């Protein structure tokens, strides 16, 4: 029998630093290691990957329009022709294309509005399974599009799936993670999104010509079907099960996530925390208006401002513009002729692949330094570096130096994804008390998605209007994020 030794090691609920201790094993063969001190074990990693397949699909949806954009909107592969009832392209202007691309984050906003409430009622795993229906429906609509309206509808429906995934993947991973693996898993969602973007762009090289771009869009449905099957082997969130009163199921789920580790004290800590929250829940939680107006026992307006600012700053950085439109930007930067743009792969398409790959590497770097350097430090360094890289892109564009622009775009994505790209995803759960987390998380997700919609829509318009000065606004927005980090952002490193 394992005894509770928290009097010697410190209570994990207090946030105090506690030293690892060895516990006696039992007849079931459970390791003597206390699960509270574990980092990332194999079972937890595999479950996190299975859940994050939704994030890969998210990345696939937003990345798959980049390389074939000219083929679809400008019919660059040749005049529009119809084969078996489907057009080879769907011609439209840059403003309409920006709207079609922007409908995905608008759908994500819609998904984020109901996902939290649904997951609290039915479970994280079940809603992720149901959510795959949106990915499948959106992929079918997009891949069989015969008009701008149908393509836009498909992008919006897929966006709903993206919004649900963005909310629930981070929720599940934060609830499944140990304290020592939370920083790593906090960036895991962004890593998987970038992996999805990169994979979509690799496949786009072979599927961007007409009518193969339809196959490219349909792959999202295949990913959703595959994840649906995999999720049946993944345990539900132990915290959700415990909160629903299913204690034995919760213990079993936690043990599956902590294979060969002793979960006794960690499980007791989790139950005690939920009991304390249940006591506080006897008093109705403050409304959103009460939180925003400061009419709570502790004024939370500063923390709420920090969370909302971080979620906006992630999208107004210009990074998503690079992800959506880098092929078109680089084609113009290198003055590719019509025949060179038609050649697959073009230099712009190959450079776009590199941008996606370096983003994934950057997130891995950020995930490994986050718990050492702290969230605030990582954000400050990342945002200032991103602002400098945006300035270098403008200088290179003005001087007509294609290699300089491409290099600066690589560096831009590297420094952004290593900090500003994923720190906002951790902000709500680490800065806000639990009794207001639901309402503020929903608001933050909405702000994030609506900001992305605006950026996605106006980016091609800014490209036409500003030309070589396209990234000038993003010099200012990223520097504003730097000032916010220096002046306002609190540190959340090590919070339980």
Coordinates of C-alpha atoms in Angstrom, one line a residue:
X1 CA 0.0 0.0 0.0
X2 CA 1.3 3.4 -0.9
X3 CA 1.1 6.0 1.8
X4 CA 0.5 9.7 1.4
X5 CA 3.8 11.5 2.0
X6 CA 2.8 15.0 1.1
X7 CA 3.9 16.3 4.5
X8 CA 7.5 15.5 3.6
X9 CA 7.4 16.5 -0.1
X10 CA 5.1 19.4 -0.2
X11 CA 1.5 19.7 -1.4
X12 CA 1.3 19.9 -5.2
X13 CA -1.8 22.1 -4.9
X14 CA 0.2 24.8 -3.2
X15 CA 2.5 25.4 -6.1
X16 CA 5.5 24.8 -3.9
X17 CA 8.5 23.1 -5.5
X18 CA 8.6 19.5 -4.3
X19 CA 11.5 17.0 -4.5
X20 CA 11.0 13.6 -6.2
X21 CA 10.6 10.7 -3.8
X22 CA 10.5 7.0 -4.3
X23 CA 7.4 5.1 -3.4
X24 CA 7.1 1.4 -2.8
X25 CA 5.8 -0.8 -5.6
X26 CA 2.7 -2.9 -5.3
X27 CA 1.5 -6.3 -6.5
X28 CA 0.3 -4.9 -9.8
X29 CA 3.9 -4.1 -10.8
X30 CA 3.4 -0.3 -10.8
X31 CA 6.7 1.5 -10.7
X32 CA 7.9 3.1 -7.5
X33 CA 8.0 6.5 -9.3
X34 CA 5.5 9.0 -8.1
X35 CA 3.6 10.2 -11.3
X36 CA 3.5 13.8 -10.0
X37 CA 7.2 14.1 -10.9
X38 CA 7.1 12.4 -14.3
X39 CA 7.8 14.2 -17.5
X40 CA 6.5 12.8 -20.8
X41 CA 6.0 9.1 -20.9
X42 CA 5.2 6.9 -23.9
X43 CA 1.5 6.5 -23.2
X44 CA 0.9 10.2 -22.6
X45 CA 2.8 11.1 -25.8
X46 CA 0.8 8.6 -27.9
X47 CA -2.5 9.9 -26.6
X48 CA -1.5 13.5 -27.1
X49 CA -0.5 12.6 -30.7
X50 CA -3.9 10.8 -31.3
X51 CA -5.8 13.8 -30.0
X52 CA -3.6 16.2 -31.9
X53 CA -4.5 14.6 -35.2
X54 CA -7.3 17.2 -35.2
X55 CA -4.6 19.9 -35.1
X56 CA -2.8 18.2 -38.1
X57 CA -6.1 18.4 -39.9
X58 CA -6.5 22.0 -38.9
X59 CA -3.1 22.7 -40.4
X60 CA -4.0 20.8 -43.5
X61 CA -7.1 22.8 -44.0
X62 CA -5.4 26.2 -43.7
X63 CA -2.2 25.2 -45.6
X64 CA -3.8 23.4 -48.5
X65 CA -4.9 26.6 -50.2
X66 CA -1.4 28.2 -50.4
X67 CA 0.4 26.5 -53.3
X68 CA -2.6 25.8 -55.6
X69 CA -4.1 29.3 -55.1
X70 CA -3.1 30.6 -58.5
X71 CA -4.4 27.5 -60.2
X72 CA -7.8 27.8 -58.5
X73 CA -8.4 31.6 -58.5
X74 CA -6.6 32.7 -61.6
X75 CA -6.8 29.6 -63.7
X76 CA -3.0 29.8 -64.2
X77 CA -2.9 26.1 -65.4
X78 CA -4.9 27.0 -68.4
X79 CA -8.4 28.3 -69.4
X80 CA -11.4 27.0 -67.4
X81 CA -12.6 23.6 -68.7
X82 CA -15.2 21.2 -67.4
X83 CA -14.6 17.5 -67.0
X84 CA -17.2 15.1 -65.6
X85 CA -19.2 18.0 -64.3
X86 CA -16.4 19.8 -62.4
X87 CA -14.5 22.9 -63.5
X88 CA -10.7 22.9 -63.7
X89 CA -10.6 26.1 -61.7
X90 CA -13.0 28.6 -60.0
X91 CA -11.9 32.1 -61.3
X92 CA -12.3 35.0 -58.8
X93 CA -10.7 38.3 -57.9
X94 CA -8.2 38.7 -55.1
X95 CA -10.8 40.2 -52.7
X96 CA -13.2 37.3 -53.2
X97 CA -10.2 34.8 -52.8
X98 CA -9.3 36.6 -49.6
X99 CA -12.9 36.1 -48.4
X100 CA -12.9 32.4 -49.3
X101 CA -9.7 31.9 -47.4
X102 CA -10.9 34.0 -44.5
X103 CA -14.1 31.9 -44.2
X104 CA -12.1 29.2 -42.5
X105 CA -11.2 31.3 -39.4
X106 CA -14.7 32.6 -39.4
X107 CA -16.0 29.0 -39.2
X108 CA -13.4 28.4 -36.5
X109 CA -14.9 31.3 -34.5
X110 CA -18.3 29.6 -34.8
X111 CA -16.8 26.2 -33.7
X112 CA -15.0 27.8 -30.7
X113 CA -18.3 29.3 -29.5
X114 CA -20.0 26.0 -28.7
X115 CA -17.1 23.6 -28.3
X116 CA -16.3 24.3 -24.7
X117 CA -19.9 23.9 -23.4
X118 CA -20.3 20.8 -25.5
X119 CA -17.1 19.3 -24.2
X120 CA -18.0 20.1 -20.6
X121 CA -21.2 18.2 -21.0
X122 CA -20.3 15.3 -23.2
X123 CA -16.6 14.9 -22.8
X124 CA -13.5 16.0 -24.7
X125 CA -13.0 12.7 -26.5
X126 CA -16.6 12.3 -27.7
X127 CA -16.8 15.9 -29.0
X128 CA -13.5 15.4 -30.9
X129 CA -15.0 12.3 -32.6
X130 CA -18.2 14.1 -33.5
X131 CA -16.2 17.1 -34.7
X132 CA -14.6 15.0 -37.4
X133 CA -18.0 15.1 -39.2
X134 CA -17.3 18.8 -39.9
X135 CA -13.9 18.0 -41.4
X136 CA -15.4 15.3 -43.6
X137 CA -18.3 17.5 -44.7
X138 CA -16.1 20.5 -45.4
X139 CA -13.6 18.4 -47.4
X140 CA -16.4 16.9 -49.5
X141 CA -17.9 20.4 -50.2
X142 CA -14.5 21.9 -51.1
X143 CA -13.2 19.0 -53.2
X144 CA -16.4 18.9 -55.3
X145 CA -16.8 22.7 -55.6
X146 CA -18.3 24.1 -58.8
X147 CA -18.7 27.6 -57.7
X148 CA -17.2 30.2 -55.4
X149 CA -20.2 29.9 -53.0
X150 CA -19.7 26.1 -52.6
X151 CA -16.0 26.5 -52.1
X152 CA -16.5 29.2 -49.5
X153 CA -19.2 27.0 -47.7
X154 CA -16.8 24.1 -47.6
X155 CA -14.0 26.3 -46.2
X156 CA -16.4 27.6 -43.5
X157 CA -17.6 24.1 -42.5
X158 CA -14.0 22.9 -42.3
X159 CA -13.3 26.0 -40.2
X160 CA -15.9 24.9 -37.6
X161 CA -13.9 21.7 -37.2
X162 CA -10.7 23.8 -36.9
X163 CA -12.3 25.9 -34.1
X164 CA -13.4 22.9 -32.1
X165 CA -10.0 21.3 -32.5
X166 CA -8.2 24.4 -31.5
X167 CA -10.1 24.5 -28.2
X168 CA -10.4 20.8 -27.3
X169 CA -6.9 19.6 -28.2
X170 CA -5.3 22.1 -25.9
X171 CA -7.9 21.4 -23.2
X172 CA -7.3 17.6 -23.3
X173 CA -3.6 17.9 -23.4
X174 CA -3.5 20.4 -20.5
X175 CA -5.7 18.1 -18.4
X176 CA -3.7 15.0 -19.3
X177 CA -0.3 16.5 -18.8
X178 CA 1.8 16.4 -15.7
X179 CA 3.1 19.7 -14.3
X180 CA 6.5 19.0 -15.8
X181 CA 5.2 18.2 -19.2
X182 CA 2.7 21.0 -19.5
X183 CA 5.1 23.4 -21.2
X184 CA 6.0 20.8 -23.9
X185 CA 2.3 19.7 -24.5
X186 CA 1.3 23.4 -24.4
X187 CA 3.2 23.9 -27.6
X188 CA 2.3 20.5 -29.0
X189 CA -0.9 21.8 -30.6
X190 CA 0.9 24.5 -32.5
X191 CA 3.6 21.9 -33.6
X192 CA 0.9 19.6 -35.0
X193 CA -0.8 22.5 -36.8
X194 CA 2.5 23.4 -38.4
X195 CA 3.1 19.7 -39.3
X196 CA -0.3 19.7 -41.0
X197 CA 0.6 22.9 -42.9
X198 CA 3.9 21.4 -44.0
X199 CA 2.5 18.1 -45.0
X200 CA -0.3 19.8 -47.0
X201 CA 2.3 21.9 -48.9
X202 CA 4.5 18.8 -49.6
X203 CA 1.6 17.0 -51.1
X204 CA 0.5 20.2 -52.9
X205 CA 3.6 20.0 -55.1
X206 CA 2.1 17.0 -56.8
X207 CA -1.6 17.9 -56.5
X208 CA -1.7 21.6 -57.2
X209 CA -2.4 21.3 -61.0
X210 CA -6.0 21.1 -62.3
X211 CA -8.0 19.1 -61.4
X212 CA -5.7 17.4 -58.8
X213 CA -6.3 20.2 -56.3
X214 CA -9.6 18.5 -55.6
X215 CA -7.8 15.4 -54.3
X216 CA -5.7 17.7 -52.1
X217 CA -8.8 19.1 -50.4
X218 CA -10.4 15.7 -50.0
X219 CA -7.5 14.3 -47.9
X220 CA -8.8 16.2 -44.9
X221 CA -11.7 13.7 -44.8
X222 CA -9.3 10.8 -44.8
X223 CA -7.5 12.3 -41.8
X224 CA -10.7 12.7 -40.0
X225 CA -11.9 9.2 -40.6
X226 CA -8.5 7.8 -39.4
X227 CA -8.5 9.9 -36.2
X228 CA -12.1 8.8 -35.4
X229 CA -10.9 5.2 -35.4
X230 CA -7.8 5.9 -33.4
X231 CA -9.7 7.9 -30.7
X232 CA -11.6 4.8 -29.6
X233 CA -8.3 3.6 -28.1
X234 CA -7.6 6.9 -26.2
X235 CA -8.9 7.4 -22.6
X236 CA -11.2 10.3 -21.8
X237 CA -9.7 13.2 -19.8
X238 CA -9.3 11.9 -16.2
X239 CA -10.3 15.4 -14.9
X240 CA -13.6 15.4 -16.9
X241 CA -14.5 11.9 -15.6
X242 CA -13.7 12.8 -12.0
X243 CA -15.8 16.0 -12.3
X244 CA -18.7 13.9 -13.7
X245 CA -18.4 11.6 -10.6
X246 CA -17.0 8.6 -12.5
X247 CA -14.1 8.1 -10.0
X248 CA -13.1 4.5 -11.0
X249 CA -13.1 5.4 -14.7
X250 CA -11.1 8.6 -13.9
X251 CA -8.5 6.6 -12.0
X252 CA -8.3 4.0 -14.8
X253 CA -7.9 6.8 -17.4
X254 CA -5.1 8.5 -15.4
X255 CA -3.3 5.2 -15.0
X256 CA -3.4 4.6 -18.8
X257 CA -1.8 8.0 -19.2
X258 CA 0.8 7.2 -16.5
X259 CA 1.9 3.7 -17.5
X260 CA 4.2 2.1 -14.9
X261 CA 3.9 5.0 -12.6
X262 CA 2.2 5.3 -9.2
X263 CA -0.8 7.7 -9.5
X264 CA -2.1 7.5 -5.9
X265 CA -1.2 10.9 -4.7
X266 CA -1.7 12.6 -8.1
X267 CA -5.2 11.2 -8.2
X268 CA -5.9 12.4 -4.7
X269 CA -4.6 15.8 -5.5
X270 CA -6.8 16.0 -8.6
X271 CA -9.9 15.0 -6.6
X272 CA -9.1 17.4 -3.8
X273 CA -8.8 20.2 -6.3
X274 CA -12.1 19.3 -8.0
X275 CA -13.8 19.1 -4.6
X276 CA -12.5 22.6 -3.7
X277 CA -13.8 23.9 -7.1
X278 CA -17.2 22.2 -6.4
X279 CA -17.4 24.1 -3.1
X280 CA -16.7 27.3 -4.8
X281 CA -19.1 26.4 -7.5
X282 CA -21.9 26.5 -4.9
X283 CA -21.7 30.3 -5.5
X284 CA -22.6 31.0 -9.1
X285 CA -19.6 32.0 -11.1
X286 CA -19.4 35.6 -12.2
X287 CA -20.9 36.5 -15.5
X288 CA -18.8 37.6 -18.4
X289 CA -19.9 41.2 -17.8
X290 CA -19.0 41.1 -14.1
X291 CA -15.5 39.8 -15.0
X292 CA -15.0 42.5 -17.7
X293 CA -16.3 45.3 -15.5
X294 CA -14.2 44.3 -12.5
X295 CA -17.2 43.4 -10.3
X296 CA -15.6 40.2 -8.9
X297 CA -14.1 39.5 -5.5
X298 CA -10.6 39.9 -7.0
X299 CA -10.3 42.3 -10.0
X300 CA -9.4 40.1 -12.9
X301 CA -9.4 42.7 -15.6
X302 CA -5.7 42.9 -16.0
X303 CA -5.3 39.2 -16.5
X304 CA -8.3 39.1 -18.9
X305 CA -6.7 41.9 -20.9
X306 CA -3.5 39.9 -21.0
X307 CA -5.2 36.8 -22.3
X308 CA -7.2 38.7 -24.9
X309 CA -4.2 40.7 -26.1
X310 CA -2.1 37.6 -26.5
X311 CA -4.8 35.8 -28.5
X312 CA -5.1 38.9 -30.8
X313 CA -1.3 39.3 -31.1
X314 CA -0.8 35.8 -32.3
X315 CA -2.9 36.5 -35.4
X316 CA -2.0 40.1 -36.2
X317 CA 1.7 39.2 -36.3
X318 CA 1.4 38.5 -40.1
X319 CA 2.5 34.9 -39.7
X320 CA -0.8 33.5 -41.0
X321 CA -0.5 35.7 -44.0
X322 CA 2.9 34.0 -44.7
X323 CA 1.2 30.6 -44.3
X324 CA -1.7 31.5 -46.6
X325 CA 0.0 33.6 -49.3
X326 CA 3.7 32.9 -49.2
X327 CA 3.6 31.2 -52.7
X328 CA 2.1 34.3 -54.3
X329 CA 4.3 36.7 -52.4
X330 CA 7.5 34.9 -53.4
X331 CA 6.3 34.5 -57.0
X332 CA 6.1 38.3 -57.2
X333 CA 9.3 38.8 -55.2
X334 CA 11.3 36.7 -57.7
X335 CA 9.4 38.1 -60.7
X336 CA 8.4 34.7 -61.9
X337 CA 7.0 34.7 -65.5
X338 CA 3.7 33.0 -66.3
X339 CA 5.5 30.0 -67.6
X340 CA 7.7 29.8 -64.5
X341 CA 4.7 30.0 -62.2
X342 CA 3.1 27.2 -64.2
X343 CA 6.2 25.0 -63.7
X344 CA 5.7 22.6 -60.8
X345 CA 7.5 22.9 -58.5
X346 CA 8.4 26.5 -58.9
X347 CA 11.1 28.2 -56.8
X348 CA 8.3 29.9 -54.8
X349 CA 6.6 26.6 -54.1
X350 CA 9.9 25.0 -52.9
X351 CA 10.6 28.0 -50.7
X352 CA 7.1 27.7 -49.2
X353 CA 7.9 24.1 -48.2
X354 CA 11.0 25.3 -46.3
X355 CA 9.0 28.0 -44.5
X356 CA 6.6 25.3 -43.2
X357 CA 9.4 22.9 -42.2
X358 CA 11.3 25.6 -40.3
X359 CA 8.1 26.5 -38.4
X360 CA 7.8 23.0 -37.0
X361 CA 11.5 23.0 -36.0
X362 CA 10.9 26.4 -34.2
X363 CA 8.0 25.1 -32.2
X364 CA 10.1 22.1 -31.0
X365 CA 12.8 24.6 -29.9
X366 CA 10.3 26.8 -28.1
X367 CA 8.7 23.8 -26.3
X368 CA 12.0 22.8 -24.9
X369 CA 13.0 26.3 -23.6
X370 CA 9.6 27.4 -22.4
X371 CA 9.7 25.9 -18.9
X372 CA 13.4 26.9 -18.5
X373 CA 13.2 30.6 -19.7
X374 CA 9.6 31.3 -18.7
X375 CA 6.6 32.4 -20.9
X376 CA 7.2 36.1 -20.5
X377 CA 10.8 36.0 -21.6
X378 CA 10.1 33.8 -24.6
X379 CA 7.3 36.1 -25.7
X380 CA 9.5 39.2 -25.3
X381 CA 12.4 37.8 -27.3
X382 CA 10.1 36.2 -30.0
X383 CA 8.0 39.3 -30.6
X384 CA 10.9 41.7 -30.9
X385 CA 12.7 39.3 -33.2
X386 CA 9.6 38.9 -35.4
X387 CA 9.3 42.7 -35.7
X388 CA 12.9 42.9 -36.8
X389 CA 12.4 40.2 -39.4
X390 CA 9.3 42.0 -40.7
X391 CA 11.5 45.1 -41.2
X392 CA 14.0 43.0 -43.1
X393 CA 11.3 41.7 -45.4
X394 CA 10.3 45.2 -46.2
X395 CA 13.9 46.3 -46.9
X396 CA 14.5 43.3 -49.1
X397 CA 11.3 43.9 -51.0
X398 CA 12.1 47.6 -51.5
X399 CA 15.6 46.8 -52.7
X400 CA 14.2 44.0 -54.9
X401 CA 16.5 41.4 -53.3
X402 CA 14.6 38.1 -53.6
X403 CA 17.0 36.0 -51.6
X404 CA 17.0 38.5 -48.8
X405 CA 13.2 38.5 -48.7
X406 CA 13.1 34.7 -48.6
X407 CA 15.7 34.5 -45.9
X408 CA 13.9 37.1 -43.8
X409 CA 10.6 35.1 -44.2
X410 CA 12.4 32.0 -43.0
X411 CA 13.7 33.8 -39.9
X412 CA 10.3 35.5 -39.4
X413 CA 8.6 32.1 -39.1
X414 CA 11.4 30.7 -37.0
X415 CA 11.3 33.4 -34.3
X416 CA 7.5 33.7 -34.4
X417 CA 6.7 30.0 -34.0
X418 CA 9.3 29.5 -31.2
X419 CA 7.3 31.9 -29.0
X420 CA 4.4 34.2 -30.0
X421 CA 3.0 31.3 -32.0
X422 CA 2.1 29.1 -29.1
X423 CA 2.5 31.0 -25.8
X424 CA -1.1 32.5 -26.2
X425 CA -2.5 29.0 -26.1
X426 CA -1.3 28.6 -22.5
X427 CA -2.4 32.0 -21.3
X428 CA -6.0 31.4 -20.2
X429 CA -5.5 28.2 -18.3
X430 CA -2.4 29.4 -16.5
X431 CA -3.4 33.0 -15.7
X432 CA -7.1 32.8 -14.9
X433 CA -8.9 31.2 -12.0
X434 CA -11.0 28.1 -12.8
X435 CA -14.4 29.7 -12.1
X436 CA -14.1 32.2 -15.0
X437 CA -12.0 30.0 -17.3
X438 CA -15.0 28.8 -19.4
X439 CA -16.4 32.2 -20.3
X440 CA -13.0 34.0 -20.9
X441 CA -11.6 31.0 -22.9
X442 CA -14.6 31.2 -25.2
X443 CA -14.2 34.9 -25.6
X444 CA -10.4 34.6 -26.2
X445 CA -10.9 31.9 -28.8
X446 CA -13.5 34.1 -30.5
X447 CA -11.2 37.1 -30.5
X448 CA -8.4 34.9 -31.9
X449 CA -10.5 33.5 -34.7
X450 CA -12.1 36.9 -35.7
X451 CA -8.7 38.5 -35.8
X452 CA -7.4 35.7 -38.1
X453 CA -10.5 36.2 -40.3
X454 CA -9.7 40.0 -40.7
X455 CA -6.0 39.3 -41.4
X456 CA -6.8 36.6 -43.9
X457 CA -9.3 38.8 -45.7
X458 CA -7.3 42.0 -45.8
X459 CA -3.8 40.4 -46.5
X460 CA -4.2 40.1 -50.3
X461 CA -5.8 43.6 -50.4
X462 CA -2.8 45.0 -48.5
X463 CA -0.5 43.1 -50.9
X464 CA -2.1 45.0 -53.8
X465 CA -2.1 48.3 -52.0
X466 CA 1.3 48.3 -50.3
X467 CA 3.4 46.3 -52.6
X468 CA 7.0 46.1 -51.2
X469 CA 5.7 47.7 -47.9
X470 CA 3.3 44.8 -47.2
X471 CA 4.9 43.9 -43.9
X472 CA 5.2 47.4 -42.6
X473 CA 2.0 47.1 -40.5
X474 CA 3.4 43.9 -39.0
X475 CA 6.6 45.7 -37.8
X476 CA 4.3 47.8 -35.7
X477 CA 2.0 45.1 -34.4
X478 CA 4.8 42.8 -33.4
X479 CA 6.6 45.7 -31.7
X480 CA 3.4 46.4 -29.8
X481 CA 3.4 42.8 -28.6
X482 CA 7.0 43.3 -27.4
X483 CA 6.0 46.3 -25.4
X484 CA 3.1 44.5 -23.9
X485 CA 5.4 41.7 -22.8
X486 CA 7.8 44.1 -21.2
X487 CA 5.2 46.3 -19.5
X488 CA 2.1 44.2 -18.7
X489 CA 2.5 40.4 -19.0
X490 CA 2.8 38.4 -15.8
X491 CA 4.9 35.2 -15.6
X492 CA 3.0 31.9 -15.4
X493 CA 6.0 29.6 -15.3
X494 CA 5.5 26.7 -12.9
X495 CA 1.9 27.4 -12.0
X496 CA 0.1 24.1 -11.2

